[in-house]
Every structure is written in C-alpha cells, then in structure tokens.
mmCIF file of C-alpha atoms and ligand atoms in Angstrom:
data_model
loop_
_atom_site.group_PDB
_atom_site.id
_atom_site.type_symbol
_atom_site.label_atom_id
_atom_site.label_comp_id
_atom_site.label_asym_id
_atom_site.label_seq_id
_atom_site.Cartn_x
_atom_site.Cartn_y
_atom_site.Cartn_z
ATOM 1 C CA UNK Y 1 94.564 79.543 104.799
ATOM 2 C CA UNK Y 2 97.171 82.014 105.758
ATOM 3 C CA UNK Y 3 97.607 80.397 109.167
ATOM 4 C CA UNK Y 4 98.034 76.982 107.589
ATOM 5 C CA UNK Y 5 100.850 78.300 105.340
ATOM 6 C CA UNK Y 6 102.612 79.859 108.229
ATOM 7 C CA UNK Y 7 102.484 76.721 110.157
ATOM 8 C CA UNK Y 8 103.581 74.644 107.094
ATOM 9 C CA UNK Y 9 106.449 77.035 106.503
ATOM 10 C CA UNK Y 10 107.632 76.741 110.169
ATOM 11 C CA UNK Y 11 107.262 72.973 110.165
ATOM 12 C CA UNK Y 12 109.397 72.793 106.893
ATOM 13 C CA UNK Y 13 111.951 75.131 108.457
ATOM 14 C CA UNK Y 14 112.244 72.954 111.558
ATOM 15 C CA UNK Y 15 112.563 69.909 109.438
ATOM 16 C CA UNK Y 16 115.312 71.338 107.288
ATOM 17 C CA UNK Y 17 117.335 72.510 110.342
ATOM 18 C CA UNK Y 18 116.973 69.169 111.972
ATOM 19 C CA UNK Y 19 118.140 67.408 108.780
ATOM 20 C CA UNK Y 20 121.160 69.628 108.380
ATOM 21 C CA UNK Y 21 122.100 69.152 112.041
ATOM 22 C CA UNK Y 22 121.831 65.388 111.669
ATOM 23 C CA UNK Y 23 123.847 65.486 108.417
ATOM 24 C CA UNK Y 24 126.678 67.517 109.904
ATOM 25 C CA UNK Y 25 126.838 65.121 112.775
ATOM 26 C CA UNK Y 26 127.435 62.141 110.414
ATOM 27 C CA UNK Y 27 130.067 64.264 108.557
ATOM 28 C CA UNK Y 28 131.844 64.939 111.863
ATOM 29 C CA UNK Y 29 131.889 61.301 112.721
ATOM 30 C CA UNK Y 30 133.329 60.454 109.344
ATOM 31 C CA UNK Y 31 135.990 63.259 109.229
ATOM 32 C CA UNK Y 32 136.890 63.407 112.910
ATOM 33 C CA UNK Y 33 135.438 65.589 115.589
ATOM 34 C CA UNK Y 34 138.420 67.886 116.117
ATOM 35 C CA UNK Y 35 139.105 68.748 112.483
ATOM 36 C CA UNK Y 36 135.411 69.573 111.901
ATOM 37 C CA UNK Y 37 135.231 71.745 114.951
ATOM 38 C CA UNK Y 38 138.258 73.820 113.740
ATOM 39 C CA UNK Y 39 136.795 74.135 110.282
ATOM 40 C CA UNK Y 40 133.446 75.250 111.643
ATOM 41 C CA UNK Y 41 135.178 77.783 113.925
ATOM 42 C CA UNK Y 42 137.010 79.208 110.890
ATOM 43 C CA UNK Y 43 133.713 79.559 108.917
ATOM 44 C CA UNK Y 44 132.021 81.196 111.822
ATOM 45 C CA UNK Y 45 134.769 83.706 112.242
ATOM 46 C CA UNK Y 46 134.661 84.583 108.548
ATOM 47 C CA UNK Y 47 130.870 84.833 108.577
ATOM 48 C CA UNK Y 48 131.139 87.394 111.500
ATOM 49 C CA UNK Y 49 133.274 89.577 109.297
ATOM 50 C CA UNK Y 50 130.809 89.193 106.383
ATOM 51 C CA UNK Y 51 127.987 90.075 108.788
ATOM 52 C CA UNK Y 52 129.791 93.265 109.737
ATOM 53 C CA UNK Y 53 130.371 94.365 106.206
ATOM 54 C CA UNK Y 54 126.992 93.456 104.864
ATOM 55 C CA UNK Y 55 125.381 94.987 107.982
ATOM 56 C CA UNK Y 56 127.170 98.318 107.555
ATOM 57 C CA UNK Y 57 126.279 98.419 103.841
ATOM 58 C CA UNK Y 58 122.720 97.660 104.923
ATOM 59 C CA UNK Y 59 122.649 100.555 107.429
ATOM 60 C CA UNK Y 60 123.961 102.851 104.687
ATOM 61 C CA UNK Y 61 121.452 101.645 102.195
ATOM 62 C CA UNK Y 62 118.466 102.073 104.555
ATOM 63 C CA UNK Y 63 119.578 105.622 105.335
ATOM 64 C CA UNK Y 64 119.828 106.472 101.560
ATOM 65 C CA UNK Y 65 116.361 104.847 100.975
ATOM 66 C CA UNK Y 66 114.584 106.660 103.696
ATOM 67 C CA UNK Y 67 116.395 110.035 103.633
ATOM 68 C CA UNK Y 68 113.696 111.951 101.877
ATOM 69 C CA UNK Y 69 110.863 110.326 103.917
ATOM 70 C CA UNK Y 70 111.345 112.089 107.242
ATOM 71 C CA UNK Y 71 109.150 115.053 108.015
ATOM 72 C CA UNK Y 72 111.441 117.829 106.958
ATOM 73 C CA UNK Y 73 111.536 121.200 108.623
ATOM 74 C CA UNK Y 74 109.681 121.519 111.996
ATOM 75 C CA UNK Y 75 106.830 124.063 111.957
ATOM 76 C CA UNK Y 76 106.811 125.085 115.601
ATOM 77 C CA UNK Y 77 109.143 126.499 118.167
ATOM 78 C CA UNK Y 78 109.004 123.312 120.192
ATOM 79 C CA UNK Y 79 109.615 121.338 116.989
ATOM 80 C CA UNK Y 80 112.947 122.971 116.533
ATOM 81 C CA UNK Y 81 114.001 121.880 120.079
ATOM 82 C CA UNK Y 82 112.798 118.360 119.631
ATOM 83 C CA UNK Y 83 114.613 118.008 116.278
ATOM 84 C CA UNK Y 84 117.877 119.418 117.743
ATOM 85 C CA UNK Y 85 117.698 116.934 120.581
ATOM 86 C CA UNK Y 86 117.038 114.105 118.226
ATOM 87 C CA UNK Y 87 119.960 115.021 115.975
ATOM 88 C CA UNK Y 88 122.306 115.219 118.964
ATOM 89 C CA UNK Y 89 121.136 111.807 120.205
ATOM 90 C CA UNK Y 90 121.547 110.400 116.636
ATOM 91 C CA UNK Y 91 125.016 111.916 116.355
ATOM 92 C CA UNK Y 92 126.195 110.445 119.523
ATOM 93 C CA UNK Y 93 124.657 106.940 119.078
ATOM 94 C CA UNK Y 94 126.000 106.898 115.555
ATOM 95 C CA UNK Y 95 129.550 107.199 116.674
ATOM 96 C CA UNK Y 96 129.036 104.601 119.427
ATOM 97 C CA UNK Y 97 127.301 102.249 117.105
ATOM 98 C CA UNK Y 98 130.135 102.305 114.600
ATOM 99 C CA UNK Y 99 132.909 101.963 117.160
ATOM 100 C CA UNK Y 100 131.296 99.112 119.041
ATOM 101 C CA UNK Y 101 129.972 97.141 116.072
ATOM 102 C CA UNK Y 102 133.340 97.169 114.330
ATOM 103 C CA UNK Y 103 135.281 96.314 117.581
ATOM 104 C CA UNK Y 104 132.799 93.459 118.241
ATOM 105 C CA UNK Y 105 132.916 91.708 114.908
ATOM 106 C CA UNK Y 106 136.495 92.559 113.939
ATOM 107 C CA UNK Y 107 137.899 91.224 117.183
ATOM 108 C CA UNK Y 108 135.821 88.182 116.962
ATOM 109 C CA UNK Y 109 137.420 87.544 113.540
ATOM 110 C CA UNK Y 110 140.999 88.517 114.445
ATOM 111 C CA UNK Y 111 141.203 86.665 117.666
ATOM 112 C CA UNK Y 112 139.534 83.361 116.526
ATOM 113 C CA UNK Y 113 141.060 80.169 117.666
ATOM 114 C CA UNK Y 114 144.438 79.351 116.034
ATOM 115 C CA UNK Y 115 146.916 76.564 116.502
ATOM 116 C CA UNK Y 116 149.513 77.366 119.153
ATOM 117 C CA UNK Y 117 147.834 80.613 120.322
ATOM 118 C CA UNK Y 118 146.668 80.840 123.917
ATOM 119 C CA UNK Y 119 144.093 83.338 125.197
ATOM 120 C CA UNK Y 120 145.678 85.991 127.278
ATOM 121 C CA UNK Y 121 144.399 86.182 130.854
ATOM 122 C CA UNK Y 122 143.586 89.815 131.528
ATOM 123 C CA UNK Y 123 141.234 89.974 134.569
ATOM 124 C CA UNK Y 124 141.206 93.716 135.560
ATOM 125 C CA UNK Y 125 142.485 97.230 134.661
ATOM 126 C CA UNK Y 126 141.261 100.112 136.693
ATOM 127 C CA UNK Y 127 142.118 102.776 134.171
ATOM 128 C CA UNK Y 128 140.041 101.044 131.425
ATOM 129 C CA UNK Y 129 137.172 100.513 133.755
ATOM 130 C CA UNK Y 130 137.276 104.227 134.587
ATOM 131 C CA UNK Y 131 137.425 105.248 130.902
ATOM 132 C CA UNK Y 132 134.448 103.228 129.816
ATOM 133 C CA UNK Y 133 132.360 104.193 132.740
ATOM 134 C CA UNK Y 134 133.260 107.915 132.675
ATOM 135 C CA UNK Y 135 132.656 108.508 128.971
ATOM 136 C CA UNK Y 136 129.180 106.850 128.706
ATOM 137 C CA UNK Y 137 128.341 108.673 131.931
ATOM 138 C CA UNK Y 138 129.245 112.127 130.430
ATOM 139 C CA UNK Y 139 127.475 111.317 127.261
ATOM 140 C CA UNK Y 140 124.195 110.197 128.940
ATOM 141 C CA UNK Y 141 124.352 113.126 131.287
ATOM 142 C CA UNK Y 142 124.415 115.471 128.244
ATOM 143 C CA UNK Y 143 121.537 113.651 126.640
ATOM 144 C CA UNK Y 144 119.393 113.578 129.757
ATOM 145 C CA UNK Y 145 120.331 117.090 130.630
ATOM 146 C CA UNK Y 146 119.164 118.316 127.273
ATOM 147 C CA UNK Y 147 115.995 116.219 127.515
ATOM 148 C CA UNK Y 148 115.153 117.629 130.963
ATOM 149 C CA UNK Y 149 115.832 121.195 129.896
ATOM 150 C CA UNK Y 150 113.550 120.923 126.866
ATOM 151 C CA UNK Y 151 110.896 118.829 128.666
ATOM 152 C CA UNK Y 152 110.451 121.587 131.216
ATOM 153 C CA UNK Y 153 110.229 124.205 128.438
ATOM 154 C CA UNK Y 154 107.791 122.186 126.357
ATOM 155 C CA UNK Y 155 105.532 120.907 129.302
ATOM 156 C CA UNK Y 156 105.783 124.179 131.185
ATOM 157 C CA UNK Y 157 102.851 126.740 131.424
ATOM 158 C CA UNK Y 158 101.747 128.357 128.273
ATOM 159 C CA UNK Y 159 102.250 132.035 127.803
ATOM 160 C CA UNK Y 160 99.496 134.333 129.115
ATOM 161 C CA UNK Y 161 98.543 135.527 125.633
ATOM 162 C CA UNK Y 162 98.194 131.988 124.228
ATOM 163 C CA UNK Y 163 94.967 131.258 122.297
ATOM 164 C CA UNK Y 164 93.006 128.327 123.692
ATOM 165 C CA UNK Y 165 91.381 125.496 121.890
ATOM 166 C CA UNK Y 166 89.819 122.384 123.138
ATOM 167 C CA UNK Y 167 90.340 119.079 121.137
ATOM 168 C CA UNK Y 168 88.094 116.273 121.894
ATOM 169 C CA UNK Y 169 88.592 112.747 120.402
ATOM 170 C CA UNK Y 170 85.864 110.121 120.044
ATOM 171 C CA UNK Y 171 85.483 106.983 117.961
ATOM 172 C CA UNK Y 172 86.230 108.233 115.254
ATOM 173 C CA UNK Y 173 86.532 111.993 114.922
ATOM 174 C CA UNK Y 174 88.002 115.120 116.425
ATOM 175 C CA UNK Y 175 85.812 117.958 117.704
ATOM 176 C CA UNK Y 176 87.126 121.427 118.529
ATOM 177 C CA UNK Y 177 85.928 124.218 120.732
ATOM 178 C CA UNK Y 178 87.217 127.852 120.784
ATOM 179 C CA UNK Y 179 86.406 129.933 123.812
ATOM 180 C CA UNK Y 180 85.029 132.894 121.944
ATOM 181 C CA UNK Y 181 85.327 136.552 122.937
ATOM 182 C CA UNK Y 182 85.683 135.982 126.656
ATOM 183 C CA UNK Y 183 88.623 133.653 126.215
ATOM 184 C CA UNK Y 184 87.026 131.197 128.621
ATOM 185 C CA UNK Y 185 85.841 127.652 127.763
ATOM 186 C CA UNK Y 186 82.476 127.186 129.448
ATOM 187 C CA UNK Y 187 81.879 124.274 131.817
ATOM 188 C CA UNK Y 188 80.896 120.912 130.525
ATOM 189 C CA UNK Y 189 79.162 117.756 131.974
ATOM 190 C CA UNK Y 190 79.347 114.498 130.195
ATOM 191 C CA UNK Y 191 75.670 113.517 130.991
ATOM 192 C CA UNK Y 192 74.536 116.646 129.038
ATOM 193 C CA UNK Y 193 76.048 115.163 125.846
ATOM 194 C CA UNK Y 194 73.418 114.564 123.058
ATOM 195 C CA UNK Y 195 72.914 115.192 119.394
ATOM 196 C CA UNK Y 196 72.233 118.800 119.946
ATOM 197 C CA UNK Y 197 74.977 119.321 122.496
ATOM 198 C CA UNK Y 198 77.889 117.109 121.313
ATOM 199 C CA UNK Y 199 80.372 118.219 124.052
ATOM 200 C CA UNK Y 200 77.859 118.396 126.899
ATOM 201 C CA UNK Y 201 78.132 122.134 127.477
ATOM 202 C CA UNK Y 202 76.286 123.517 130.433
ATOM 203 C CA UNK Y 203 74.190 126.354 128.994
ATOM 204 C CA UNK Y 204 73.673 127.939 132.521
ATOM 205 C CA UNK Y 205 77.341 128.821 132.438
ATOM 206 C CA UNK Y 206 77.458 132.093 130.556
ATOM 207 C CA UNK Y 207 81.044 131.410 129.505
ATOM 208 C CA UNK Y 208 79.522 128.780 127.224
ATOM 209 C CA UNK Y 209 77.337 131.331 125.297
ATOM 210 C CA UNK Y 210 80.056 132.457 122.892
ATOM 211 C CA UNK Y 211 82.032 129.209 122.539
ATOM 212 C CA UNK Y 212 82.508 128.116 118.902
ATOM 213 C CA UNK Y 213 82.110 124.449 118.211
ATOM 214 C CA UNK Y 214 83.787 123.045 115.234
ATOM 215 C CA UNK Y 215 83.495 119.511 113.645
ATOM 216 C CA UNK Y 216 84.243 117.995 110.227
ATOM 217 C CA UNK Y 217 86.394 120.826 109.104
ATOM 218 C CA UNK Y 218 90.098 121.801 109.601
ATOM 219 C CA UNK Y 219 91.273 123.317 112.888
ATOM 220 C CA UNK Y 220 92.444 126.883 112.369
ATOM 221 C CA UNK Y 221 95.516 128.301 114.219
ATOM 222 C CA UNK Y 222 97.299 131.633 113.997
ATOM 223 C CA UNK Y 223 100.909 131.775 112.970
ATOM 224 C CA UNK Y 224 103.417 132.930 115.570
ATOM 225 C CA UNK Y 225 100.727 132.868 118.220
ATOM 226 C CA UNK Y 226 101.092 130.440 121.073
ATOM 227 C CA UNK Y 227 98.232 127.979 121.271
ATOM 228 C CA UNK Y 228 97.320 126.027 124.370
ATOM 229 C CA UNK Y 229 95.356 122.884 123.632
ATOM 230 C CA UNK Y 230 93.058 121.232 126.186
ATOM 231 C CA UNK Y 231 92.599 117.703 125.284
ATOM 232 C CA UNK Y 232 89.882 115.218 126.250
ATOM 233 C CA UNK Y 233 88.097 112.219 124.881
ATOM 234 C CA UNK Y 234 84.533 110.757 125.171
ATOM 235 C CA UNK Y 235 85.019 107.096 124.984
ATOM 236 C CA UNK Y 236 88.473 105.501 124.882
ATOM 237 C CA UNK Y 237 92.011 107.012 125.127
ATOM 238 C CA UNK Y 238 92.992 108.821 121.866
ATOM 239 C CA UNK Y 239 96.153 110.916 121.271
ATOM 240 C CA UNK Y 240 96.532 114.179 119.513
ATOM 241 C CA UNK Y 241 99.527 113.697 117.279
ATOM 242 C CA UNK Y 242 100.814 116.760 115.383
ATOM 243 C CA UNK Y 243 103.784 115.483 113.490
ATOM 244 C CA UNK Y 244 104.685 118.755 111.731
ATOM 245 C CA UNK Y 245 104.763 120.602 115.041
ATOM 246 C CA UNK Y 246 106.501 117.562 116.713
ATOM 247 C CA UNK Y 247 103.859 117.455 119.409
ATOM 248 C CA UNK Y 248 101.741 114.619 120.821
ATOM 249 C CA UNK Y 249 99.678 114.098 123.904
ATOM 250 C CA UNK Y 250 97.051 111.581 125.099
ATOM 251 C CA UNK Y 251 93.449 112.572 125.054
ATOM 252 C CA UNK Y 252 91.885 110.894 128.081
ATOM 253 C CA UNK Y 253 88.179 110.631 129.008
ATOM 254 C CA UNK Y 254 87.461 112.453 132.137
ATOM 255 C CA UNK Y 255 91.023 113.862 132.685
ATOM 256 C CA UNK Y 256 91.901 116.969 130.591
ATOM 257 C CA UNK Y 257 95.442 117.086 129.437
ATOM 258 C CA UNK Y 258 97.158 120.055 127.949
ATOM 259 C CA UNK Y 259 99.976 121.024 125.574
ATOM 260 C CA UNK Y 260 101.109 124.222 124.060
ATOM 261 C CA UNK Y 261 103.259 125.315 121.101
ATOM 262 C CA UNK Y 262 103.720 128.174 118.689
ATOM 263 C CA UNK Y 263 103.132 127.408 114.989
ATOM 264 C CA UNK Y 264 105.852 129.303 113.127
ATOM 265 C CA UNK Y 265 104.914 128.679 109.455
ATOM 266 C CA UNK Y 266 101.535 129.223 107.739
ATOM 267 C CA UNK Y 267 100.209 126.552 105.628
ATOM 268 C CA UNK Y 268 100.958 128.654 102.495
ATOM 269 C CA UNK Y 269 104.628 129.129 103.530
ATOM 270 C CA UNK Y 270 104.832 125.412 104.239
ATOM 271 C CA UNK Y 271 103.544 124.631 100.692
ATOM 272 C CA UNK Y 272 106.582 126.691 99.341
ATOM 273 C CA UNK Y 273 109.069 125.221 101.816
ATOM 274 C CA UNK Y 274 108.028 121.543 100.996
ATOM 275 C CA UNK Y 275 107.521 122.321 97.288
ATOM 276 C CA UNK Y 276 104.137 120.498 97.620
ATOM 277 C CA UNK Y 277 101.125 122.413 96.449
ATOM 278 C CA UNK Y 278 98.811 120.065 98.297
ATOM 279 C CA UNK Y 279 100.591 120.264 101.690
ATOM 280 C CA UNK Y 280 98.366 120.111 104.751
ATOM 281 C CA UNK Y 281 99.221 120.057 108.399
ATOM 282 C CA UNK Y 282 97.774 116.876 109.856
ATOM 283 C CA UNK Y 283 96.285 115.885 113.188
ATOM 284 C CA UNK Y 284 96.462 112.246 113.661
ATOM 285 C CA UNK Y 285 95.197 109.972 116.436
ATOM 286 C CA UNK Y 286 98.519 108.360 117.723
ATOM 287 C CA UNK Y 287 96.744 105.800 119.867
ATOM 288 C CA UNK Y 288 95.213 102.529 118.534
ATOM 289 C CA UNK Y 289 91.711 103.484 119.509
ATOM 290 C CA UNK Y 290 89.609 101.011 117.524
ATOM 291 C CA UNK Y 291 88.690 99.711 114.109
ATOM 292 C CA UNK Y 292 88.279 103.129 112.501
ATOM 293 C CA UNK Y 293 91.387 104.613 114.120
ATOM 294 C CA UNK Y 294 92.910 105.436 110.732
ATOM 295 C CA UNK Y 295 89.851 107.754 109.891
ATOM 296 C CA UNK Y 296 90.825 110.123 112.660
ATOM 297 C CA UNK Y 297 93.178 111.988 110.390
ATOM 298 C CA UNK Y 298 92.186 115.696 110.463
ATOM 299 C CA UNK Y 299 93.711 118.818 108.923
ATOM 300 C CA UNK Y 300 95.025 121.977 110.479
ATOM 301 C CA UNK Y 301 95.198 125.391 108.695
ATOM 302 C CA UNK Y 302 97.862 127.851 110.007
ATOM 303 C CA UNK Y 303 97.102 131.368 108.819
ATOM 304 C CA UNK Y 304 97.491 135.073 109.681
ATOM 305 C CA UNK Y 305 95.474 136.730 112.409
ATOM 306 C CA UNK Y 306 93.334 138.597 109.736
ATOM 307 C CA UNK Y 307 92.603 135.274 107.910
ATOM 308 C CA UNK Y 308 91.713 133.601 111.238
ATOM 309 C CA UNK Y 309 89.491 136.414 112.330
ATOM 310 C CA UNK Y 310 87.642 136.460 108.935
ATOM 311 C CA UNK Y 311 87.072 132.636 109.263
ATOM 312 C CA UNK Y 312 85.934 132.940 112.901
ATOM 313 C CA UNK Y 313 83.511 135.810 112.025
ATOM 314 C CA UNK Y 314 81.476 133.287 110.046
ATOM 315 C CA UNK Y 315 81.007 130.988 112.961
ATOM 316 C CA UNK Y 316 78.055 130.945 115.180
ATOM 317 C CA UNK Y 317 78.230 129.836 118.781
ATOM 318 C CA UNK Y 318 76.533 126.406 119.599
ATOM 319 C CA UNK Y 319 74.491 128.237 122.221
ATOM 320 C CA UNK Y 320 72.695 130.131 119.530
ATOM 321 C CA UNK Y 321 71.933 126.993 117.526
ATOM 322 C CA UNK Y 322 70.522 125.424 120.646
ATOM 323 C CA UNK Y 323 68.439 128.559 121.471
ATOM 324 C CA UNK Y 324 67.746 130.316 118.267
ATOM 325 C CA UNK Y 325 65.501 132.870 120.052
ATOM 326 C CA UNK Y 326 68.649 134.254 121.919
ATOM 327 C CA UNK Y 327 70.274 135.122 118.586
ATOM 328 C CA UNK Y 328 70.170 138.881 118.043
ATOM 329 C CA UNK Y 329 70.934 138.482 114.318
ATOM 330 C CA UNK Y 330 68.306 135.757 113.638
ATOM 331 C CA UNK Y 331 65.188 136.983 111.835
ATOM 332 C CA UNK Y 332 62.256 136.974 114.191
ATOM 333 C CA UNK Y 333 59.178 135.124 112.807
ATOM 334 C CA UNK Y 334 56.770 138.117 113.115
ATOM 335 C CA UNK Y 335 59.319 140.684 111.845
ATOM 336 C CA UNK Y 336 59.782 138.546 108.620
ATOM 337 C CA UNK Y 337 56.038 138.556 108.205
ATOM 338 C CA UNK Y 338 56.021 142.354 108.676
ATOM 339 C CA UNK Y 339 58.613 142.870 106.116
ATOM 340 C CA UNK Y 340 56.861 140.567 103.588
ATOM 341 C CA UNK Y 341 53.655 142.575 104.237
ATOM 342 C CA UNK Y 342 55.399 145.857 103.688
ATOM 343 C CA UNK Y 343 56.874 144.594 100.533
ATOM 344 C CA UNK Y 344 53.419 143.550 99.243
ATOM 345 C CA UNK Y 345 52.065 146.940 100.267
ATOM 346 C CA UNK Y 346 54.807 148.878 98.406
ATOM 347 C CA UNK Y 347 54.071 147.092 95.236
HETATM 348 CU CU1 LIG C 401 91.642 107.809 118.229
#
C-alpha cells in the first residue's frame, strides 16, 4: 500500500511539473520569448536571495531546536580532546559557511542580468589565487594537525596500570570478562564455545581460572583509572559505542581490537551534573548488526575503587562454575552431611 502511494505521488509530481512546463511554454509564445526570459531571470535572482535568508533562518532555528539534545559534558579524558577538536572544526567551518553562502547568493542576486550591463572579463589574478589557496591550506593543516595529534594519543598504548576488560558482542548482547587477580585474560578458542563456556575459555590455561565472566548486568568501571578494552565478536561485526566517553571501536570476529580511556566522572557525579536522577552511561552497538541490533543497549556503572572491589568480591570465576569441585568455598557433599549429623547429635 505504502509503495503504491509513493509511486502515485511521484507520478502526480511528474505530471504537474510537465503541465507547468508546457503551460509556461505557451505563455512564452504568446508574450514573446525575450521578455519572458528576462522576467524569469529576475524572479530567479530574487528567489536566490529568499533562499539565502530563509536558509540562514533555518540554520539558526535548527540550532536552537537541537541545542539541548547534544550529549553534554564528556565523561572521559579522551572525550575532552574529541569535543575540543569538534568545536574547533565547527568554529572554522561556521565562519567559512557564512562567508561563502552569503557571497554565493548575494552575488547571484546583485549581478543578475541587466539592460546595458556587460559581464566584466576577469580571467586571472595571482594574488587572489594565492589567498584562496593559502588560507584554506592553513585552516586544513590546523584541523588535520589537531586530528593526528589526538589520534595518536587516543589510539596509542594504554598506560601500564590500566585495568583490562574484554567486551564481546554477539547477536544480540554484550558479554564481559575481567582478568581477575592475575591481570591476565586467559586464552580462548572459538570451538570451545558452548552453553557452559560462552566465551570458549581454555580451562587448561591457568590464567583463565580467576577470570570473571559477566552477562546481563552493567559493566563496572573505576573512576580515574584507565581502562583498556579488548573487543571481539562471535558472529558478525558489532561496534562498541560509548557516547558519554566519546569512544567507539568495531568488535570484529576473530580479530581482537582495543581501545582505552579514563572515565573521569562516577555515575553518581554524572547524575548531579546532568540533573537527571536516572542518568546511566550507555554502551551501544554502533554497527547495524541485524534485526535485534537495537536491543544491544547496555549500561555502564562508573564507581570508586572501593565500590568496584565490593562488587567484584561477589563474583565467582566461570572456572569454578564449570568445575564446582575446584571451588575451595563450595560446601563439600560429605562435609554437609557431617555437619547435619552433628547438628542432630547435639539436639
Ligand atoms: Cu551489534
């Protein structure tokens, strides 16, 4: 039905344009070609001026409308750099936009065809050529220079003391893995992935024994502590998008990618800054990865080291779930019986 309407509207639009063209052709014949051409030329020149004014008002209106809808303060060290770069770019392009648009439409209006006026033939001017080559060259060098400088800082190596966390995307969820006490993420092999071992951890690698697996709950990060994310995917290409930290990086099956940043504000601080009591840091999938793509929205909690440690202390390595008999804290079957027997005896 929708397709039918679209085709009908297009056909109607074509018909109307065709009829108007035909009608103006007849009018031209009746009134005389030359006169009509001059009149149309005048109208066109005037419309260009109208376009300029309406366009500029539109630009201002859009800015007013969307002002409060941008993300606000960045919540990471890299975010500050990204925002600064963005504002410098916007400031430069803003000036260029205004100057060029006004010149373009105003000149078209002012120098429209007039009786007795002949276009001035002005083929070349070295000084002008130099000016409009050198100024954009300097502006672009500044922009690209900033970009490269920040790019190297952001994509450079993470600090040695950075905490590590693995982020794995699949249709349609995020899974996380912390390296545990040893600070090393154990080896994985995709053929080992099953219901009991969702990341395919190799249990013979001892580095895996203390790794903490998290799914279906927010990712926890420590404020003012650099975090290095090791990204991966199980099926298609996903993308870890962290809008509040101004970070994003593809999560690719088979090829680990990394990114690092330092969260600078806790979730609680962010609630005060934004004035929103329900504020949450989001992790989004920034790659159209399938029909359930939207449902990959996850949450991140940024907290103090103490809060993080308290949360982490409740977590049990996946290894101990896979091999309950290796768990020193798990109640042994016979010991439980013994305790029960003792309790009965004491009564
Ligand atoms: Cu995705």
